[in-house]
Amino acid sequence: MTEQPIPLARRVAEADETMIRTMYDLAEQQSGDLVRLEIGEPDFDTPAHVIDAAARAARAGATHYTPNAGVPQLREAIAEKMERDHGLVTDPSEVVAAAGATEALFLTLLTTADVGDEVVIPTPAWPQYRLQVQLVGATPVEVPLSAAEGFDLDADRVIDAIGDETACVVLNSPSNPTSRVSDPEVVDGIVDAAAEHDAVVVLDEVYASLDYAGDGRSLAADRAADNVVVINACSKQYAMTGWRLGWLVAPVHLAAAAIKLHPGTSSCPSSLSQHGAVAALTGPQDDAEAMARAFRERRDYVLQRVEEIPALSCPTPEGGFYAFLDVRALDGTSFEVASRLLKSHGVVTVPGEGFGAGGEGFVRVSFASGMDELEAGFDRIARMVRDELA
Ligand code: PMP
């Protein structure tokens, strides 16, 4: 071995370490019992009939490559699901299955953003948007939303950031981390402004099935725009994060372009996952409905606990499974607050600064964890706030 390691591609140094990863690593170094409220995935198991379907498919020989867009029965099942659950009328030819919403997003960016283009991201937002934009060689343009306005999607600010360099605008509703649901009229205004600059609006709706304020209707449901791509996945709704199964719904020429590039990323999602997903989407929905009810109960519980701590508040989670706690009454940055919560009280959270501009002063807690975790976590958070402000 030489002393000097092999030089790496510049994008490694240029990519930001995600704060979720930083907190995860810090937690791993910590001994004692930890309450993990940083994880954004359901604590439920995948429904049994989905596992059975994947196992049956494996035994029946579905162990080969599939078409780049996914097997036809999956594209049909996705198109039907999008109409049934989200009011989005679409055709299987507009659907591309991918390895999770993550790969569906990446394919969308690869298909629409050239090196040097700009991608507008209202923040705080899921940090992987920024990372993916960097990986395709485009430039992330963050538009910080106002904490004072509860992180409302502000059409004027977003539209101001759209110009001739803009390839895409990435919107996420319900939002990770704010759990706000966007107003369809505001989104419409952004879609129109983007169209004027030949830019695509990517609507990441992976939490649409956990819509506490509405009925899970897609923000693209009531308009036939040819510059909108909708992203969704089995991950959150069916507790299938490890299956890596998501999709994009796009105008057919854009879908065809994503299919053309798919051999360069993964070719296709796992064949077994595709067969499991068909069962998830077309089979009994009772498990998914029970999980959604459990998340709503946890949401109500978390809100009640936050209300009992006068120094804290959060925008009412309208969808998804995060509470974005305003910790500005405490000393220090959001990273310092999250570090004290971890080191002195054993609660793992994610500092708001990790979600881009506008997130500082907040800390994200996930209520994808069970009630016992939530109860223990909020007991400790309440104790820390009481001790620090005494
Ligand atoms: N979008 C958002 C907003 C997310 O929070 C996540 C997961 N944390 C994803 C996409 C990724 O979903 P998947 O696991 O299906 O790739």
Coordinates of C-alpha atoms and ligand atoms in Angstrom, one line a residue:
M1 CA 0.0 0.0 0.0
T2 CA 1.2 3.5 -0.8
E3 CA 1.1 6.3 1.8
Q4 CA -1.1 8.4 -0.4
P5 CA -4.6 7.1 -1.0
I6 CA -5.8 7.0 -4.6
P7 CA -7.3 10.4 -5.4
L8 CA -11.1 10.3 -5.7
A9 CA -13.5 12.1 -8.0
R10 CA -14.0 15.7 -7.0
R11 CA -17.7 15.1 -6.4
V12 CA -16.9 13.1 -3.3
A13 CA -15.3 16.1 -1.6
E14 CA -17.9 18.4 -3.0
A15 CA -20.9 16.4 -1.7
D16 CA -22.1 17.4 1.7
E17 CA -22.2 14.8 4.4
T18 CA -25.9 14.3 5.2
M19 CA -26.7 15.4 8.8
I20 CA -28.8 12.2 9.1
R21 CA -25.6 10.2 8.6
T22 CA -23.6 12.5 11.0
M23 CA -26.2 11.9 13.8
Y24 CA -26.3 8.2 13.0
D25 CA -22.5 8.0 13.4
L26 CA -22.6 10.0 16.6
A27 CA -25.3 7.7 18.0
E28 CA -23.3 4.6 17.1
Q29 CA -20.4 5.9 19.2
Q30 CA -22.7 6.5 22.2
S31 CA -23.3 3.8 24.8
G32 CA -26.4 3.5 27.0
D33 CA -30.0 3.2 26.0
L34 CA -30.9 5.4 23.1
V35 CA -34.3 6.6 21.9
R36 CA -34.0 6.7 18.1
L37 CA -36.2 9.4 16.6
E38 CA -34.0 10.2 13.6
I39 CA -35.1 7.3 11.4
G40 CA -37.5 8.0 8.6
E41 CA -38.9 4.6 8.0
P42 CA -42.0 2.7 9.3
D43 CA -41.3 0.4 12.2
F44 CA -43.9 -2.0 10.7
D45 CA -43.1 -5.2 8.8
T46 CA -44.1 -5.5 5.1
P47 CA -47.6 -7.1 4.9
A48 CA -47.4 -11.0 4.7
H49 CA -49.2 -11.3 1.4
V50 CA -46.6 -9.1 -0.2
I51 CA -43.7 -11.3 1.1
D52 CA -45.6 -14.4 -0.1
A53 CA -46.1 -13.0 -3.6
A54 CA -42.4 -12.2 -3.9
A55 CA -41.4 -15.7 -2.7
R56 CA -43.9 -17.3 -5.1
A57 CA -42.5 -15.2 -7.9
A58 CA -38.9 -16.3 -7.0
R59 CA -39.9 -20.0 -7.1
A60 CA -41.7 -19.5 -10.4
G61 CA -38.5 -18.3 -12.0
A62 CA -39.0 -14.5 -11.8
T63 CA -35.3 -14.2 -11.1
H64 CA -34.2 -12.5 -14.3
Y65 CA -33.8 -9.0 -15.7
T66 CA -37.1 -7.3 -16.4
P67 CA -37.9 -4.6 -19.0
N68 CA -36.2 -1.3 -18.1
A69 CA -39.6 0.3 -17.3
G70 CA -40.6 -2.6 -15.0
V71 CA -42.9 -5.6 -15.8
P72 CA -46.1 -4.7 -17.6
Q73 CA -48.3 -5.9 -14.7
L74 CA -46.5 -3.5 -12.3
R75 CA -46.8 -0.5 -14.6
E76 CA -50.5 -1.3 -14.9
A77 CA -50.9 -1.7 -11.1
I78 CA -49.1 1.6 -10.5
A79 CA -51.3 3.4 -13.1
E80 CA -54.4 2.0 -11.4
K81 CA -53.1 2.9 -7.9
M82 CA -52.3 6.4 -8.9
E83 CA -55.9 6.9 -10.0
R84 CA -57.5 5.0 -7.2
D85 CA -55.5 6.5 -4.3
H86 CA -54.3 9.8 -5.7
G87 CA -56.8 10.9 -8.4
L88 CA -54.1 11.0 -11.0
V89 CA -55.3 9.6 -14.3
T90 CA -52.3 8.1 -16.2
D91 CA -51.4 5.4 -18.6
P92 CA -48.9 2.6 -18.0
S93 CA -46.8 4.0 -20.8
E94 CA -46.2 7.0 -18.6
V95 CA -44.9 4.9 -15.7
V96 CA -41.3 3.9 -15.0
A97 CA -40.5 1.6 -12.1
A98 CA -37.3 2.3 -10.3
A99 CA -35.2 1.3 -7.3
G100 CA -37.2 3.4 -4.8
A101 CA -38.3 6.9 -5.1
T102 CA -34.6 7.8 -4.8
E103 CA -33.8 6.2 -8.1
A104 CA -37.0 7.5 -9.7
L105 CA -35.8 11.1 -8.7
F106 CA -32.3 10.5 -9.9
L107 CA -33.6 9.2 -13.3
T108 CA -35.8 12.3 -13.6
L109 CA -32.9 14.6 -12.9
L110 CA -30.6 12.7 -15.3
T111 CA -33.3 13.0 -17.9
T112 CA -34.1 16.7 -17.5
A113 CA -31.1 18.5 -16.1
D114 CA -27.9 19.2 -18.1
V115 CA -24.5 19.8 -16.5
G116 CA -24.5 23.5 -15.4
D117 CA -28.3 23.8 -15.3
E118 CA -30.0 25.0 -12.1
V119 CA -32.5 23.0 -10.0
V120 CA -34.7 25.0 -7.6
I121 CA -35.3 23.4 -4.3
P122 CA -37.5 25.1 -1.7
T123 CA -36.0 24.3 1.7
P124 CA -35.9 22.9 4.4
A125 CA -36.0 19.7 2.2
W126 CA -34.8 16.2 2.1
P127 CA -31.0 16.5 1.7
Q128 CA -30.8 13.9 -1.1
Y129 CA -32.3 16.3 -3.6
R130 CA -29.2 18.5 -3.2
L131 CA -26.9 15.5 -3.4
Q132 CA -28.5 14.1 -6.5
V133 CA -28.4 17.5 -8.2
Q134 CA -24.7 17.7 -7.5
L135 CA -24.2 14.2 -8.8
V136 CA -25.8 15.1 -12.2
G137 CA -23.5 18.1 -12.4
A138 CA -26.3 20.7 -12.0
T139 CA -26.4 23.5 -9.4
P140 CA -28.9 23.3 -6.5
V141 CA -30.6 26.7 -5.9
E142 CA -32.2 26.6 -2.5
V143 CA -35.2 28.8 -1.8
P144 CA -35.6 29.1 2.0
L145 CA -39.2 29.1 3.2
S146 CA -40.2 31.2 6.1
A147 CA -40.4 29.6 9.6
A148 CA -42.6 32.5 10.6
E149 CA -45.1 31.4 8.0
G150 CA -44.9 27.7 9.0
F151 CA -42.8 26.9 6.0
D152 CA -45.7 27.6 3.6
L153 CA -44.7 27.0 0.0
D154 CA -44.2 30.6 -1.1
A155 CA -45.1 30.8 -4.8
D156 CA -43.5 34.2 -5.3
R157 CA -40.2 33.2 -3.8
V158 CA -40.0 30.0 -5.8
I159 CA -41.1 31.7 -9.0
D160 CA -38.4 34.4 -8.5
A161 CA -35.8 31.7 -8.5
I162 CA -36.9 30.2 -11.8
G163 CA -35.1 31.5 -14.9
D164 CA -33.7 30.4 -18.2
E165 CA -31.0 28.3 -16.4
T166 CA -33.7 26.3 -14.5
A167 CA -34.1 22.7 -15.6
C168 CA -36.3 21.5 -12.7
V169 CA -38.1 22.6 -9.6
V170 CA -38.3 19.9 -6.9
L171 CA -41.4 20.1 -4.7
N172 CA -42.2 17.7 -1.9
S173 CA -45.7 17.3 -0.3
P174 CA -46.3 16.2 2.3
S175 CA -42.8 17.5 3.2
N176 CA -39.9 15.9 4.8
P177 CA -39.0 17.5 7.2
T178 CA -41.8 20.1 7.8
S179 CA -44.8 17.7 7.2
R180 CA -46.6 20.6 5.5
V181 CA -48.9 19.8 2.6
S182 CA -48.7 22.3 -0.3
D183 CA -51.7 24.2 -1.6
P184 CA -52.7 23.0 -5.1
E185 CA -53.2 26.5 -6.4
V186 CA -49.7 27.5 -5.3
V187 CA -48.2 24.5 -7.0
D188 CA -50.2 25.3 -10.2
G189 CA -48.7 28.8 -10.2
I190 CA -45.2 27.3 -10.0
V191 CA -46.0 24.7 -12.7
D192 CA -47.1 27.6 -15.0
A193 CA -44.0 29.7 -14.3
A194 CA -41.8 26.7 -14.8
A195 CA -43.5 26.0 -18.2
E196 CA -42.6 29.5 -19.4
H197 CA -39.0 28.6 -18.9
D198 CA -39.3 25.0 -20.3
A199 CA -38.6 23.7 -16.8
V200 CA -40.0 20.5 -15.2
V201 CA -41.7 20.4 -11.8
V202 CA -40.9 17.2 -10.0
L203 CA -43.5 16.5 -7.3
D204 CA -42.2 14.1 -4.7
E205 CA -45.3 12.6 -3.1
V206 CA -43.9 9.6 -1.3
Y207 CA -45.9 10.6 1.8
A208 CA -49.2 11.2 -0.1
S209 CA -50.8 8.1 1.5
L210 CA -50.2 9.7 5.0
D211 CA -52.2 12.9 4.3
Y212 CA -53.9 13.8 7.6
A213 CA -55.4 17.1 6.3
G214 CA -56.7 15.8 3.0
D215 CA -57.4 12.6 1.1
G216 CA -54.0 11.9 -0.5
R217 CA -54.9 13.5 -3.8
S218 CA -51.9 14.2 -6.0
L219 CA -51.1 17.8 -6.6
A220 CA -50.9 16.9 -10.2
A221 CA -54.4 15.3 -10.2
D222 CA -56.4 18.1 -11.6
R223 CA -54.2 19.3 -14.4
A224 CA -52.8 17.9 -17.6
A225 CA -49.4 19.5 -17.5
D226 CA -46.7 18.3 -19.8
N227 CA -43.9 19.6 -17.5
V228 CA -44.8 17.6 -14.3
V229 CA -43.3 14.4 -13.1
V230 CA -44.8 12.7 -10.1
I231 CA -42.7 10.5 -7.8
N232 CA -44.1 7.9 -5.4
A233 CA -43.1 4.5 -4.0
C234 CA -44.2 1.5 -2.0
S235 CA -41.6 2.4 0.7
K236 CA -43.6 4.4 3.2
Q237 CA -47.2 3.3 2.5
Y238 CA -46.5 -0.5 2.6
A239 CA -43.6 -0.5 4.9
M240 CA -41.3 -1.6 2.1
T241 CA -38.3 0.6 2.4
G242 CA -35.8 -2.2 2.0
W243 CA -37.5 -3.5 -1.2
R244 CA -36.3 -0.5 -3.1
L245 CA -39.4 0.0 -5.2
G246 CA -40.6 3.4 -6.5
W247 CA -41.7 5.0 -9.7
L248 CA -42.1 8.1 -11.7
V249 CA -45.1 9.2 -13.7
A250 CA -44.2 11.5 -16.6
P251 CA -45.3 12.7 -20.0
V252 CA -44.6 9.8 -22.3
H253 CA -41.6 11.3 -24.1
L254 CA -40.0 12.0 -20.7
A255 CA -40.8 8.5 -19.5
A256 CA -39.3 7.1 -22.6
A257 CA -36.1 9.1 -22.0
A258 CA -35.9 7.8 -18.4
I259 CA -36.3 4.2 -19.8
K260 CA -33.5 4.9 -22.2
L261 CA -31.1 6.0 -19.4
H262 CA -32.2 3.3 -16.9
P263 CA -29.6 0.7 -18.2
G264 CA -27.0 3.2 -17.0
T265 CA -28.2 3.2 -13.3
S266 CA -29.8 -0.1 -12.4
S267 CA -31.5 -1.4 -15.6
C268 CA -34.6 -2.2 -13.5
P269 CA -35.6 -2.6 -9.9
S270 CA -35.3 -6.1 -8.4
S271 CA -37.7 -8.4 -10.2
L272 CA -38.8 -9.9 -6.8
S273 CA -39.6 -6.5 -5.5
Q274 CA -41.6 -5.7 -8.6
H275 CA -43.7 -8.8 -8.0
G276 CA -44.1 -8.0 -4.4
A277 CA -45.2 -4.5 -5.3
V278 CA -47.9 -5.8 -7.7
A279 CA -49.3 -7.7 -4.7
A280 CA -49.0 -4.6 -2.4
L281 CA -50.8 -2.3 -4.9
T282 CA -53.5 -4.6 -6.1
G283 CA -54.1 -6.8 -3.0
P284 CA -55.9 -6.1 0.3
Q285 CA -55.2 -2.6 1.6
D286 CA -56.1 -3.4 5.2
D287 CA -52.5 -3.4 6.5
A288 CA -51.6 -0.2 4.7
E289 CA -54.8 1.4 6.2
A290 CA -54.0 0.2 9.7
M291 CA -50.5 1.6 9.4
A292 CA -51.8 4.9 8.2
R293 CA -54.2 5.0 11.2
A294 CA -51.3 4.2 13.6
F295 CA -49.3 7.1 12.1
R296 CA -52.2 9.4 12.6
E297 CA -52.5 8.4 16.3
R298 CA -48.8 8.9 16.7
R299 CA -49.1 12.3 15.1
D300 CA -51.8 13.3 17.5
Y301 CA -49.8 12.0 20.5
V302 CA -46.7 13.9 19.4
L303 CA -48.7 17.1 18.9
Q304 CA -50.1 16.8 22.4
R305 CA -46.6 16.2 23.9
V306 CA -45.2 19.2 22.0
E307 CA -48.1 21.4 23.3
E308 CA -47.3 20.4 26.9
I309 CA -43.8 21.9 26.5
P310 CA -44.5 25.6 26.2
A311 CA -40.9 26.5 25.0
L312 CA -41.4 24.2 22.0
S313 CA -43.7 24.2 19.0
C314 CA -43.9 22.7 15.5
P315 CA -46.0 23.3 12.4
T316 CA -48.9 20.9 12.7
P317 CA -47.9 17.8 10.7
E318 CA -50.4 17.6 7.9
G319 CA -48.8 14.5 6.3
G320 CA -45.8 12.2 6.6
F321 CA -44.3 11.2 9.9
Y322 CA -42.1 14.1 11.1
A323 CA -42.5 16.8 13.6
F324 CA -40.2 19.8 12.9
L325 CA -39.6 21.2 16.4
D326 CA -38.8 24.9 16.9
V327 CA -36.0 24.8 19.4
R328 CA -35.0 28.4 19.2
A329 CA -35.9 29.0 22.8
L330 CA -32.8 26.8 23.7
D331 CA -29.2 27.9 23.6
G332 CA -27.1 27.2 20.5
T333 CA -27.5 26.0 17.0
S334 CA -29.8 23.2 16.0
F335 CA -26.7 20.9 15.8
E336 CA -25.7 21.9 19.4
V337 CA -29.3 21.3 20.6
A338 CA -29.4 17.9 18.9
S339 CA -26.0 17.0 20.2
R340 CA -27.0 17.8 23.8
L341 CA -30.2 15.8 23.4
L342 CA -28.1 12.8 22.2
K343 CA -25.2 13.1 24.6
S344 CA -27.0 14.1 27.8
H345 CA -30.4 12.5 27.3
G346 CA -29.9 9.7 24.7
V347 CA -32.4 10.9 22.2
V348 CA -31.4 10.8 18.5
T349 CA -32.9 13.6 16.3
V350 CA -31.8 15.4 13.1
P351 CA -30.7 19.1 13.3
G352 CA -32.7 21.4 11.0
E353 CA -29.5 22.8 9.4
G354 CA -29.2 19.4 7.7
F355 CA -32.2 20.2 5.6
G356 CA -30.7 23.2 3.9
A357 CA -31.4 27.0 4.2
G358 CA -34.2 27.9 6.5
G359 CA -33.9 24.8 8.7
E360 CA -31.6 26.3 11.4
G361 CA -33.4 26.6 14.8
F362 CA -35.3 23.4 14.3
V363 CA -34.8 19.8 15.0
R364 CA -36.6 16.9 13.2
V365 CA -38.1 14.0 15.2
S366 CA -39.7 11.1 13.4
F367 CA -42.9 9.5 14.6
A368 CA -42.3 6.5 12.4
S369 CA -41.1 4.9 15.7
G370 CA -43.5 3.1 18.0
M371 CA -45.5 4.7 20.8
D372 CA -43.1 3.5 23.6
E373 CA -40.2 5.1 21.8
L374 CA -42.2 8.3 21.4
E375 CA -43.2 8.4 25.0
A376 CA -39.7 7.8 26.3
G377 CA -38.3 10.3 23.7
F378 CA -40.7 13.1 24.7
D379 CA -40.2 12.5 28.4
R380 CA -36.5 13.1 27.9
I381 CA -37.0 16.1 25.6
A382 CA -39.4 17.6 28.2
R383 CA -36.8 17.0 30.9
M384 CA -34.0 18.7 28.9
V385 CA -36.1 21.7 28.1
R386 CA -37.2 22.0 31.8
D387 CA -33.6 21.7 33.1
E388 CA -32.1 24.1 30.6
L389 CA -34.7 26.8 31.0
A390 CA -35.0 26.5 34.8
Ligands
PMP1 N1 -38.5 11.4 -0.9 C1 -38.6 11.8 0.4 C2 -39.1 13.1 0.7 C3 -38.2 10.9 1.4 O1 -38.3 11.3 2.7 C4 -37.6 9.7 1.1 C5 -37.2 8.7 2.2 N2 -36.7 9.2 3.3 C6 -37.5 9.3 -0.2 C7 -38.0 10.2 -1.2 C8 -36.9 8.0 -0.6 O2 -37.9 7.0 -0.8 P1 -37.4 5.6 -1.2 O3 -37.0 4.8 0.0 O4 -38.6 5.0 -1.9 O5 -36.2 5.7 -2.2

